[in-house]
PDB file of C-alpha atoms in Angstrom:
ATOM      1  CA  MET N   1       3.419   2.128  18.357  1.00  0.00           C
ATOM      2  CA  ASP N   2       1.691   5.008  16.754  1.00  0.00           C
ATOM      3  CA  VAL N   3      -1.248   3.918  14.500  1.00  0.00           C
ATOM      4  CA  PRO N   4      -2.680   6.492  12.257  1.00  0.00           C
ATOM      5  CA  LYS N   5      -6.231   7.272  12.341  1.00  0.00           C
ATOM      6  CA  THR N   6      -7.000   5.874   8.891  1.00  0.00           C
ATOM      7  CA  VAL N   7      -5.661   2.494   9.831  1.00  0.00           C
ATOM      8  CA  ALA N   8      -7.348   2.513  13.207  1.00  0.00           C
ATOM      9  CA  THR N   9     -10.635   3.456  11.614  1.00  0.00           C
ATOM     10  CA  ALA N  10     -10.111   0.863   8.667  1.00  0.00           C
ATOM     11  CA  LEU N  11      -9.292  -1.921  11.122  1.00  0.00           C
ATOM     12  CA  GLY N  12     -11.921  -1.097  13.955  1.00  0.00           C
ATOM     13  CA  ASP N  13     -14.626  -3.424  12.817  1.00  0.00           C
ATOM     14  CA  ARG N  14     -12.126  -6.233  11.723  1.00  0.00           C
ATOM     15  CA  PRO N  15     -11.237  -9.516  13.748  1.00  0.00           C
ATOM     16  CA  VAL N  16      -7.491  -8.961  14.140  1.00  0.00           C
ATOM     17  CA  ALA N  17      -6.725 -10.412  17.576  1.00  0.00           C
ATOM     18  CA  GLY N  18      -5.080 -13.964  17.435  1.00  0.00           C
ATOM     19  CA  LYS N  19      -5.065 -13.609  13.615  1.00  0.00           C
ATOM     20  CA  ARG N  20      -2.245 -14.345  11.023  1.00  0.00           C
ATOM     21  CA  CYS N  21      -2.083 -11.228   8.839  1.00  0.00           C
ATOM     22  CA  LEU N  22      -0.472 -10.128   5.833  1.00  0.00           C
ATOM     23  CA  GLU N  23       0.572  -6.396   5.367  1.00  0.00           C
ATOM     24  CA  ALA N  24       0.643  -6.260   1.505  1.00  0.00           C
ATOM     25  CA  GLY N  25       3.098  -3.461   0.365  1.00  0.00           C
ATOM     26  CA  ALA N  26       4.531  -2.467   3.825  1.00  0.00           C
ATOM     27  CA  GLY N  27       5.683   1.104   3.081  1.00  0.00           C
ATOM     28  CA  ALA N  28       6.101   2.932   6.520  1.00  0.00           C
ATOM     29  CA  GLY N  29       4.646  -0.111   8.042  1.00  0.00           C
ATOM     30  CA  ASN N  30       1.460   1.825   9.162  1.00  0.00           C
ATOM     31  CA  ALA N  31      -0.984  -1.228   9.014  1.00  0.00           C
ATOM     32  CA  THR N  32       1.570  -3.401  10.534  1.00  0.00           C
ATOM     33  CA  ALA N  33       1.670  -1.098  13.501  1.00  0.00           C
ATOM     34  CA  GLY N  34      -2.065  -1.345  13.526  1.00  0.00           C
ATOM     35  CA  LEU N  35      -2.242  -5.176  13.283  1.00  0.00           C
ATOM     36  CA  LEU N  36       0.093  -5.591  16.011  1.00  0.00           C
ATOM     37  CA  ALA N  37      -1.502  -3.082  18.193  1.00  0.00           C
ATOM     38  CA  ASN N  38      -4.895  -4.907  17.745  1.00  0.00           C
ATOM     39  CA  GLY N  39      -3.343  -8.196  18.955  1.00  0.00           C
ATOM     40  CA  ALA N  40      -2.508  -9.975  15.829  1.00  0.00           C
ATOM     41  CA  GLU N  41      -0.698 -13.426  16.551  1.00  0.00           C
ATOM     42  CA  ARG N  42       1.600 -12.859  13.411  1.00  0.00           C
ATOM     43  CA  VAL N  43       2.003 -10.141  10.804  1.00  0.00           C
ATOM     44  CA  TYR N  44       3.864 -10.788   7.600  1.00  0.00           C
ATOM     45  CA  ALA N  45       4.919  -7.341   6.214  1.00  0.00           C
ATOM     46  CA  VAL N  46       5.755  -7.759   2.729  1.00  0.00           C
ATOM     47  CA  THR N  47       7.684  -5.322   0.436  1.00  0.00           C
ATOM     48  CA  THR N  48      10.080  -5.178  -2.349  1.00  0.00           C
ATOM     49  CA  ASP N  49      11.759  -2.111  -0.966  1.00  0.00           C
ATOM     50  CA  ARG N  50      14.689  -2.757   1.362  1.00  0.00           C
ATOM     51  CA  GLU N  51      14.253   0.873   3.034  1.00  0.00           C
ATOM     52  CA  HIS N  52      10.731   0.336   3.494  1.00  0.00           C
ATOM     53  CA  ALA N  53      11.518  -2.974   5.254  1.00  0.00           C
ATOM     54  CA  ARG N  54      13.982  -1.130   7.304  1.00  0.00           C
ATOM     55  CA  THR N  55      11.330   1.507   8.103  1.00  0.00           C
ATOM     56  CA  THR N  56       8.663  -1.050   9.050  1.00  0.00           C
ATOM     57  CA  ARG N  57      11.047  -2.416  11.553  1.00  0.00           C
ATOM     58  CA  ARG N  58      11.852   0.742  13.229  1.00  0.00           C
ATOM     59  CA  ARG N  59       8.218   2.014  12.969  1.00  0.00           C
ATOM     60  CA  VAL N  60       7.112  -1.102  15.235  1.00  0.00           C
ATOM     61  CA  GLY N  61       9.727  -0.485  17.650  1.00  0.00           C
ATOM     62  CA  ASP N  62      11.463  -3.761  17.350  1.00  0.00           C
ATOM     63  CA  GLY N  63      14.799  -2.279  18.597  1.00  0.00           C
ATOM     64  CA  GLY N  64      16.477  -3.538  15.620  1.00  0.00           C
ATOM     65  CA  ASP N  65      19.166  -1.576  13.698  1.00  0.00           C
ATOM     66  CA  GLY N  66      17.307  -1.883  10.423  1.00  0.00           C
ATOM     67  CA  GLY N  67      20.146  -3.799   9.024  1.00  0.00           C
ATOM     68  CA  GLY N  68      18.098  -6.517   7.425  1.00  0.00           C
ATOM     69  CA  ASP N  69      18.289 -10.195   7.951  1.00  0.00           C
ATOM     70  CA  THR N  70      18.961 -10.909  11.696  1.00  0.00           C
ATOM     71  CA  ASP N  71      17.711 -14.473  11.853  1.00  0.00           C
ATOM     72  CA  GLY N  72      19.849 -15.697   8.976  1.00  0.00           C
ATOM     73  CA  ASP N  73      17.002 -17.178   7.046  1.00  0.00           C
ATOM     74  CA  GLY N  74      17.700 -14.921   4.071  1.00  0.00           C
ATOM     75  CA  ASN N  75      14.176 -13.101   4.138  1.00  0.00           C
ATOM     76  CA  GLY N  76      15.326  -9.998   5.812  1.00  0.00           C
ATOM     77  CA  ASP N  77      13.153 -10.783   8.776  1.00  0.00           C
ATOM     78  CA  SER N  78      13.810 -10.607  12.298  1.00  0.00           C
ATOM     79  CA  ASP N  79      11.884 -13.415  13.774  1.00  0.00           C
ATOM     80  CA  GLY N  80      12.270 -14.135  17.416  1.00  0.00           C
ATOM     81  CA  ASP N  81      15.161 -11.620  18.285  1.00  0.00           C
ATOM     82  CA  ASN N  82      13.159  -8.658  19.275  1.00  0.00           C
ATOM     83  CA  GLY N  83      11.024  -9.502  22.128  1.00  0.00           C
ATOM     84  CA  ALA N  84       7.244  -9.653  22.192  1.00  0.00           C
ATOM     85  CA  VAL N  85       6.739  -7.515  18.908  1.00  0.00           C
ATOM     86  CA  GLY N  86       9.523  -9.163  17.066  1.00  0.00           C
ATOM     87  CA  ASP N  87       7.901 -12.744  17.943  1.00  0.00           C
ATOM     88  CA  ARG N  88       4.860 -11.712  16.186  1.00  0.00           C
ATOM     89  CA  LEU N  89       6.504  -9.933  13.060  1.00  0.00           C
ATOM     90  CA  ALA N  90       8.174 -11.194  10.165  1.00  0.00           C
ATOM     91  CA  VAL N  91       9.322  -8.382   7.486  1.00  0.00           C
ATOM     92  CA  LEU N  92       9.605 -10.147   4.106  1.00  0.00           C
ATOM     93  CA  GLU N  93      11.366  -8.614   1.155  1.00  0.00           C
ATOM     94  CA  ALA N  94       9.577 -10.250  -1.573  1.00  0.00           C
ATOM     95  CA  ASP N  95       7.335  -9.396  -4.570  1.00  0.00           C
ATOM     96  CA  LEU N  96       3.756  -9.598  -4.068  1.00  0.00           C
ATOM     97  CA  ARG N  97       2.995 -11.279  -7.211  1.00  0.00           C
ATOM     98  CA  SER N  98       4.772 -14.204  -5.473  1.00  0.00           C
ATOM     99  CA  VAL N  99       4.573 -14.091  -1.934  1.00  0.00           C
ATOM    100  CA  PRO N 100       6.681 -16.574   0.262  1.00  0.00           C
ATOM    101  CA  LEU N 101       3.831 -18.002   2.175  1.00  0.00           C
ATOM    102  CA  ALA N 102       1.929 -21.340   2.166  1.00  0.00           C
ATOM    103  CA  ASP N 103      -1.437 -21.527   0.646  1.00  0.00           C
ATOM    104  CA  TYR N 104      -4.572 -20.787   3.182  1.00  0.00           C
ATOM    105  CA  SER N 105      -2.063 -19.514   5.597  1.00  0.00           C
ATOM    106  CA  VAL N 106      -3.280 -16.002   6.311  1.00  0.00           C
ATOM    107  CA  ASP N 107      -6.434 -14.995   8.137  1.00  0.00           C
ATOM    108  CA  LEU N 108      -6.401 -11.249   7.402  1.00  0.00           C
ATOM    109  CA  ILE N 109      -4.722  -9.104   4.560  1.00  0.00           C
ATOM    110  CA  THR N 110      -4.395  -5.392   4.573  1.00  0.00           C
ATOM    111  CA  ALA N 111      -3.708  -3.277   1.414  1.00  0.00           C
ATOM    112  CA  HIS N 112      -3.163   0.220   2.815  1.00  0.00           C
ATOM    113  CA  GLY N 113      -2.439   2.662  -0.037  1.00  0.00           C
ATOM    114  CA  LEU N 114      -1.210  -0.115  -2.279  1.00  0.00           C
ATOM    115  CA  CYS N 115      -3.431  -0.265  -5.276  1.00  0.00           C
ATOM    116  CA  ASN N 116      -2.858   3.210  -6.471  1.00  0.00           C
ATOM    117  CA  VAL N 117       0.767   2.396  -7.054  1.00  0.00           C
ATOM    118  CA  LEU N 118      -0.252  -0.797  -9.101  1.00  0.00           C
ATOM    119  CA  GLU N 119      -1.061  -0.893 -12.756  1.00  0.00           C
ATOM    120  CA  PRO N 120      -4.044  -3.138 -13.739  1.00  0.00           C
ATOM    121  CA  ALA N 121      -2.132  -6.156 -14.888  1.00  0.00           C
ATOM    122  CA  THR N 122       0.000  -6.095 -11.728  1.00  0.00           C
ATOM    123  CA  LEU N 123      -2.997  -5.617  -9.464  1.00  0.00           C
ATOM    124  CA  SER N 124      -4.441  -8.759 -11.055  1.00  0.00           C
ATOM    125  CA  ALA N 125      -1.381 -10.841 -10.457  1.00  0.00           C
ATOM    126  CA  ILE N 126      -1.341  -9.796  -6.655  1.00  0.00           C
ATOM    127  CA  ALA N 127      -5.083 -10.329  -6.256  1.00  0.00           C
ATOM    128  CA  GLU N 128      -4.474 -14.056  -7.358  1.00  0.00           C
ATOM    129  CA  GLU N 129      -1.724 -14.313  -4.771  1.00  0.00           C
ATOM    130  CA  PHE N 130      -4.105 -12.895  -2.134  1.00  0.00           C
ATOM    131  CA  ALA N 131      -6.687 -15.626  -3.016  1.00  0.00           C
ATOM    132  CA  ARG N 132      -3.966 -18.278  -2.838  1.00  0.00           C
ATOM    133  CA  VAL N 133      -2.652 -17.412   0.583  1.00  0.00           C
ATOM    134  CA  ALA N 134      -5.966 -16.507   2.160  1.00  0.00           C
ATOM    135  CA  ALA N 135      -7.795 -19.270   4.464  1.00  0.00           C
ATOM    136  CA  PRO N 136     -11.251 -19.782   4.249  1.00  0.00           C
ATOM    137  CA  GLY N 137     -13.301 -17.175   6.003  1.00  0.00           C
ATOM    138  CA  ALA N 138     -10.404 -14.553   5.686  1.00  0.00           C
ATOM    139  CA  HIS N 139     -10.880 -10.892   5.550  1.00  0.00           C
ATOM    140  CA  LEU N 140      -9.329  -8.397   3.199  1.00  0.00           C
ATOM    141  CA  VAL N 141      -9.162  -4.670   3.894  1.00  0.00           C
ATOM    142  CA  VAL N 142      -8.291  -2.427   1.040  1.00  0.00           C
ATOM    143  CA  ASP N 143      -7.681   1.413   1.725  1.00  0.00           C
ATOM    144  CA  ASP N 144      -7.035   3.618  -1.234  1.00  0.00           C
ATOM    145  CA  TYR N 145      -7.879   6.926  -2.890  1.00  0.00           C
ATOM    146  CA  ASP N 146     -10.636   7.806  -5.562  1.00  0.00           C
ATOM    147  CA  PRO N 147      -9.590   9.610  -8.658  1.00  0.00           C
ATOM    148  CA  LEU N 148      -8.884  13.191  -7.799  1.00  0.00           C
ATOM    149  CA  PRO N 149     -11.539  15.826  -8.649  1.00  0.00           C
ATOM    150  CA  ASP N 150     -11.409  17.910 -11.677  1.00  0.00           C
ATOM    151  CA  GLY N 151      -9.454  21.140 -10.654  1.00  0.00           C
ATOM    152  CA  ALA N 152      -7.278  19.671  -8.215  1.00  0.00           C
ATOM    153  CA  ALA N 153      -3.912  21.084  -8.579  1.00  0.00           C
ATOM    154  CA  VAL N 154      -2.001  17.708  -7.630  1.00  0.00           C
ATOM    155  CA  ARG N 155      -3.746  16.119 -10.620  1.00  0.00           C
ATOM    156  CA  GLY N 156      -1.154  18.051 -12.762  1.00  0.00           C
ATOM    157  CA  LEU N 157       1.686  16.952 -10.712  1.00  0.00           C
ATOM    158  CA  PHE N 158       0.593  13.223 -10.617  1.00  0.00           C
ATOM    159  CA  ALA N 159       0.325  13.477 -14.534  1.00  0.00           C
ATOM    160  CA  VAL N 160       3.965  14.697 -14.901  1.00  0.00           C
ATOM    161  CA  GLU N 161       4.928  11.913 -12.580  1.00  0.00           C
ATOM    162  CA  ASN N 162       3.019   9.265 -14.705  1.00  0.00           C
ATOM    163  CA  ALA N 163       4.597  10.856 -17.905  1.00  0.00           C
ATOM    164  CA  ALA N 164       8.132  10.430 -16.286  1.00  0.00           C
ATOM    165  CA  SER N 165       7.428   6.860 -15.383  1.00  0.00           C
ATOM    166  CA  GLU N 166       6.145   6.056 -18.858  1.00  0.00           C
ATOM    167  CA  LEU N 167       9.226   7.299 -20.195  1.00  0.00           C
ATOM    168  CA  SER N 168      11.656   5.519 -17.855  1.00  0.00           C
ATOM    169  CA  LEU N 169       9.649   2.309 -16.966  1.00  0.00           C
ATOM    170  CA  GLY N 170       7.041   1.996 -19.548  1.00  0.00           C
ATOM    171  CA  ARG N 171       4.225   2.041 -17.348  1.00  0.00           C
ATOM    172  CA  PRO N 172       2.225   4.881 -15.183  1.00  0.00           C
ATOM    173  CA  ALA N 173       3.569   5.318 -11.538  1.00  0.00           C
ATOM    174  CA  LEU N 174      -0.035   6.059 -10.257  1.00  0.00           C
ATOM    175  CA  THR N 175      -3.405   4.844 -11.005  1.00  0.00           C
ATOM    176  CA  PHE N 176      -6.445   6.119  -8.821  1.00  0.00           C
ATOM    177  CA  TYR N 177      -9.003   3.412  -8.882  1.00  0.00           C
ATOM    178  CA  PRO N 178     -12.563   4.514  -7.754  1.00  0.00           C
ATOM    179  CA  ALA N 179     -13.893   2.555  -4.871  1.00  0.00           C
ATOM    180  CA  ALA N 180     -16.612   0.940  -6.971  1.00  0.00           C
ATOM    181  CA  PHE N 181     -14.090  -0.532  -9.209  1.00  0.00           C
ATOM    182  CA  LEU N 182     -12.166  -2.216  -6.577  1.00  0.00           C
ATOM    183  CA  ARG N 183     -15.337  -3.515  -5.174  1.00  0.00           C
ATOM    184  CA  ARG N 184     -16.278  -5.253  -8.287  1.00  0.00           C
ATOM    185  CA  PHE N 185     -12.563  -6.170  -9.038  1.00  0.00           C
ATOM    186  CA  PHE N 186     -12.147  -8.176  -5.669  1.00  0.00           C
ATOM    187  CA  ALA N 187     -15.552  -9.495  -5.768  1.00  0.00           C
ATOM    188  CA  GLY N 188     -14.397 -11.100  -9.256  1.00  0.00           C
ATOM    189  CA  HIS N 189     -11.479 -12.764  -7.279  1.00  0.00           C
ATOM    190  CA  GLY N 190     -13.810 -14.391  -4.743  1.00  0.00           C
ATOM    191  CA  TRP N 191     -14.162 -12.001  -2.187  1.00  0.00           C
ATOM    192  CA  GLU N 192     -17.512 -10.961  -0.627  1.00  0.00           C
ATOM    193  CA  PHE N 193     -18.074  -7.197  -0.083  1.00  0.00           C
ATOM    194  CA  GLU N 194     -19.040  -6.326   3.457  1.00  0.00           C
ATOM    195  CA  ARG N 195     -18.684  -2.649   3.885  1.00  0.00           C
ATOM    196  CA  GLU N 196     -17.076   0.695   2.507  1.00  0.00           C
ATOM    197  CA  ARG N 197     -15.895   3.727   4.823  1.00  0.00           C
ATOM    198  CA  THR N 198     -14.559   7.142   4.198  1.00  0.00           C
ATOM    199  CA  LEU N 199     -11.210   7.295   5.977  1.00  0.00           C
ATOM    200  CA  LEU N 200     -10.280  10.968   4.847  1.00  0.00           C
ATOM    201  CA  GLU N 201     -12.077  13.727   2.989  1.00  0.00           C
ATOM    202  CA  PRO N 202     -10.574  15.871   1.980  1.00  0.00           C
ATOM    203  CA  VAL N 203      -6.882  14.112   1.849  1.00  0.00           C
ATOM    204  CA  PRO N 204      -4.340  16.512   2.991  1.00  0.00           C
ATOM    205  CA  TRP N 205      -1.405  16.339   0.383  1.00  0.00           C
ATOM    206  CA  THR N 206       1.262  18.066   2.581  1.00  0.00           C
ATOM    207  CA  GLU N 207       4.028  20.049   1.455  1.00  0.00           C
ATOM    208  CA  SER N 208       6.218  16.966   1.949  1.00  0.00           C
ATOM    209  CA  HIS N 209       4.052  14.790  -0.058  1.00  0.00           C
ATOM    210  CA  VAL N 210       3.992  17.055  -2.852  1.00  0.00           C
ATOM    211  CA  SER N 211       7.716  17.530  -2.772  1.00  0.00           C
ATOM    212  CA  ALA N 212       8.114  13.602  -2.756  1.00  0.00           C
ATOM    213  CA  HIS N 213       6.108  13.207  -5.653  1.00  0.00           C
ATOM    214  CA  ALA N 214       8.230  15.908  -7.604  1.00  0.00           C
ATOM    215  CA  ASP N 215      11.454  14.408  -6.565  1.00  0.00           C
ATOM    216  CA  ARG N 216      10.329  11.015  -7.875  1.00  0.00           C
ATOM    217  CA  ALA N 217       9.085  12.503 -11.058  1.00  0.00           C
ATOM    218  CA  VAL N 218      12.345  14.220 -11.363  1.00  0.00           C
ATOM    219  CA  SER N 219      14.206  11.095 -10.656  1.00  0.00           C
ATOM    220  CA  MET N 220      12.512   9.132 -13.439  1.00  0.00           C
ATOM    221  CA  ALA N 221      12.603  12.099 -15.768  1.00  0.00           C
ATOM    222  CA  ALA N 222      16.516  12.030 -15.723  1.00  0.00           C
ATOM    223  CA  GLU N 223      16.254   8.267 -17.291  1.00  0.00           C
ATOM    224  CA  GLY N 224      14.630   9.468 -20.134  1.00  0.00           C
ATOM    225  CA  PRO N 225      15.887  11.652 -23.367  1.00  0.00           C
ATOM    226  CA  GLU N 226      17.613  14.641 -22.202  1.00  0.00           C
ATOM    227  CA  GLU N 227      15.377  17.212 -23.807  1.00  0.00           C
ATOM    228  CA  THR N 228      12.050  15.374 -22.717  1.00  0.00           C
ATOM    229  CA  GLY N 229      13.409  14.492 -19.363  1.00  0.00           C
ATOM    230  CA  ASP N 230      14.739  18.170 -18.635  1.00  0.00           C
ATOM    231  CA  ALA N 231      11.242  19.597 -19.747  1.00  0.00           C
ATOM    232  CA  LEU N 232       9.232  16.934 -17.299  1.00  0.00           C
ATOM    233  CA  ALA N 233      11.637  17.725 -14.456  1.00  0.00           C
ATOM    234  CA  ALA N 234      11.262  21.455 -14.804  1.00  0.00           C
ATOM    235  CA  GLU N 235       7.374  21.027 -14.848  1.00  0.00           C
ATOM    236  CA  ALA N 236       7.286  18.797 -11.691  1.00  0.00           C
ATOM    237  CA  ARG N 237       9.586  21.267  -9.645  1.00  0.00           C
ATOM    238  CA  ARG N 238       7.352  24.360 -10.922  1.00  0.00           C
ATOM    239  CA  LEU N 239       4.107  22.483  -9.928  1.00  0.00           C
ATOM    240  CA  ALA N 240       5.569  21.488  -6.571  1.00  0.00           C
ATOM    241  CA  SER N 241       6.553  25.013  -5.923  1.00  0.00           C
ATOM    242  CA  GLU N 242       3.149  26.476  -7.188  1.00  0.00           C
ATOM    243  CA  ILE N 243       1.049  23.820  -5.370  1.00  0.00           C
ATOM    244  CA  GLY N 244       2.660  23.770  -2.050  1.00  0.00           C
ATOM    245  CA  SER N 245      -0.026  21.714  -0.271  1.00  0.00           C
ATOM    246  CA  GLU N 246      -3.426  21.011  -1.083  1.00  0.00           C
ATOM    247  CA  SER N 247      -6.518  19.213   0.509  1.00  0.00           C
ATOM    248  CA  THR N 248      -8.753  17.398  -1.833  1.00  0.00           C
ATOM    249  CA  GLY N 249     -10.028  13.986  -2.741  1.00  0.00           C
ATOM    250  CA  ARG N 250     -11.184  11.118  -0.688  1.00  0.00           C
ATOM    251  CA  MET N 251      -9.337   8.161   0.840  1.00  0.00           C
ATOM    252  CA  TYR N 252     -11.781   5.025   1.304  1.00  0.00           C
ATOM    253  CA  GLY N 253     -11.640   1.736   3.047  1.00  0.00           C
ATOM    254  CA  LEU N 254     -13.315  -1.414   1.766  1.00  0.00           C
ATOM    255  CA  ALA N 255     -13.830  -4.674   3.645  1.00  0.00           C
ATOM    256  CA  PHE N 256     -14.368  -8.020   2.206  1.00  0.00           C
ATOM    257  CA  ARG N 257     -14.558 -11.625   3.350  1.00  0.00           C
ATOM    258  CA  LEU N 258     -13.914 -14.937   1.688  1.00  0.00           C
ATOM    259  CA  PRO N 259     -16.631 -17.547   2.081  1.00  0.00           C
ATOM    260  CA  ASP N 260     -16.010 -20.272   4.607  1.00  0.00           C
TER     261      ASP N 260
END
């Protein structure tokens, strides 16, 4: 399994081997790959996005076809069907505000690049679920991005993406929480802060990243009033073309622990 350096760094000082883990918001399955590579007993990779669920299965090399539920339990997971890795992995298509796991059933939770796609109300609801499923003494790893600095070109593109999201969904697509804010936020949900690390600085916003954000903005803009939507879509395309790629900002990793 290919484990990104950011994930390896974030998990490097965490007790993963033999632990029951939750990757909250499994996008490409990066944290799931890191947890399995570090000897996790069980990893629950939770996402609401079916394509992300398929990507996660492919990413950890489970040999599945990405077609969803292979064990018939309706969760879209592949328990027990794919050898050593599959025996330790359950991909759950579920809302993080209502995780289908028992109370106190998880020893380690990762939120890798999750918080920036959550508005404050949703973040609060998910934090409540983290506290519910976490066993006494459990660990929490939160990796995310500081707000982009003044003058960063991608800020303009993300602002357009947020405007398009407000237009179509009534909420922003992206919220960049400062590390200091999330330290206080999770402390307020019972987690004891242990350390902070810089995972990337500057962050490489590659051409593919920039293009993906522009495409998302265009897609959401199409859901709004034609004149406004067309203007936002045109601006997103213009900015993506103008920016190309950019390296700016910081990705950080925070580690917490629940009291025993």
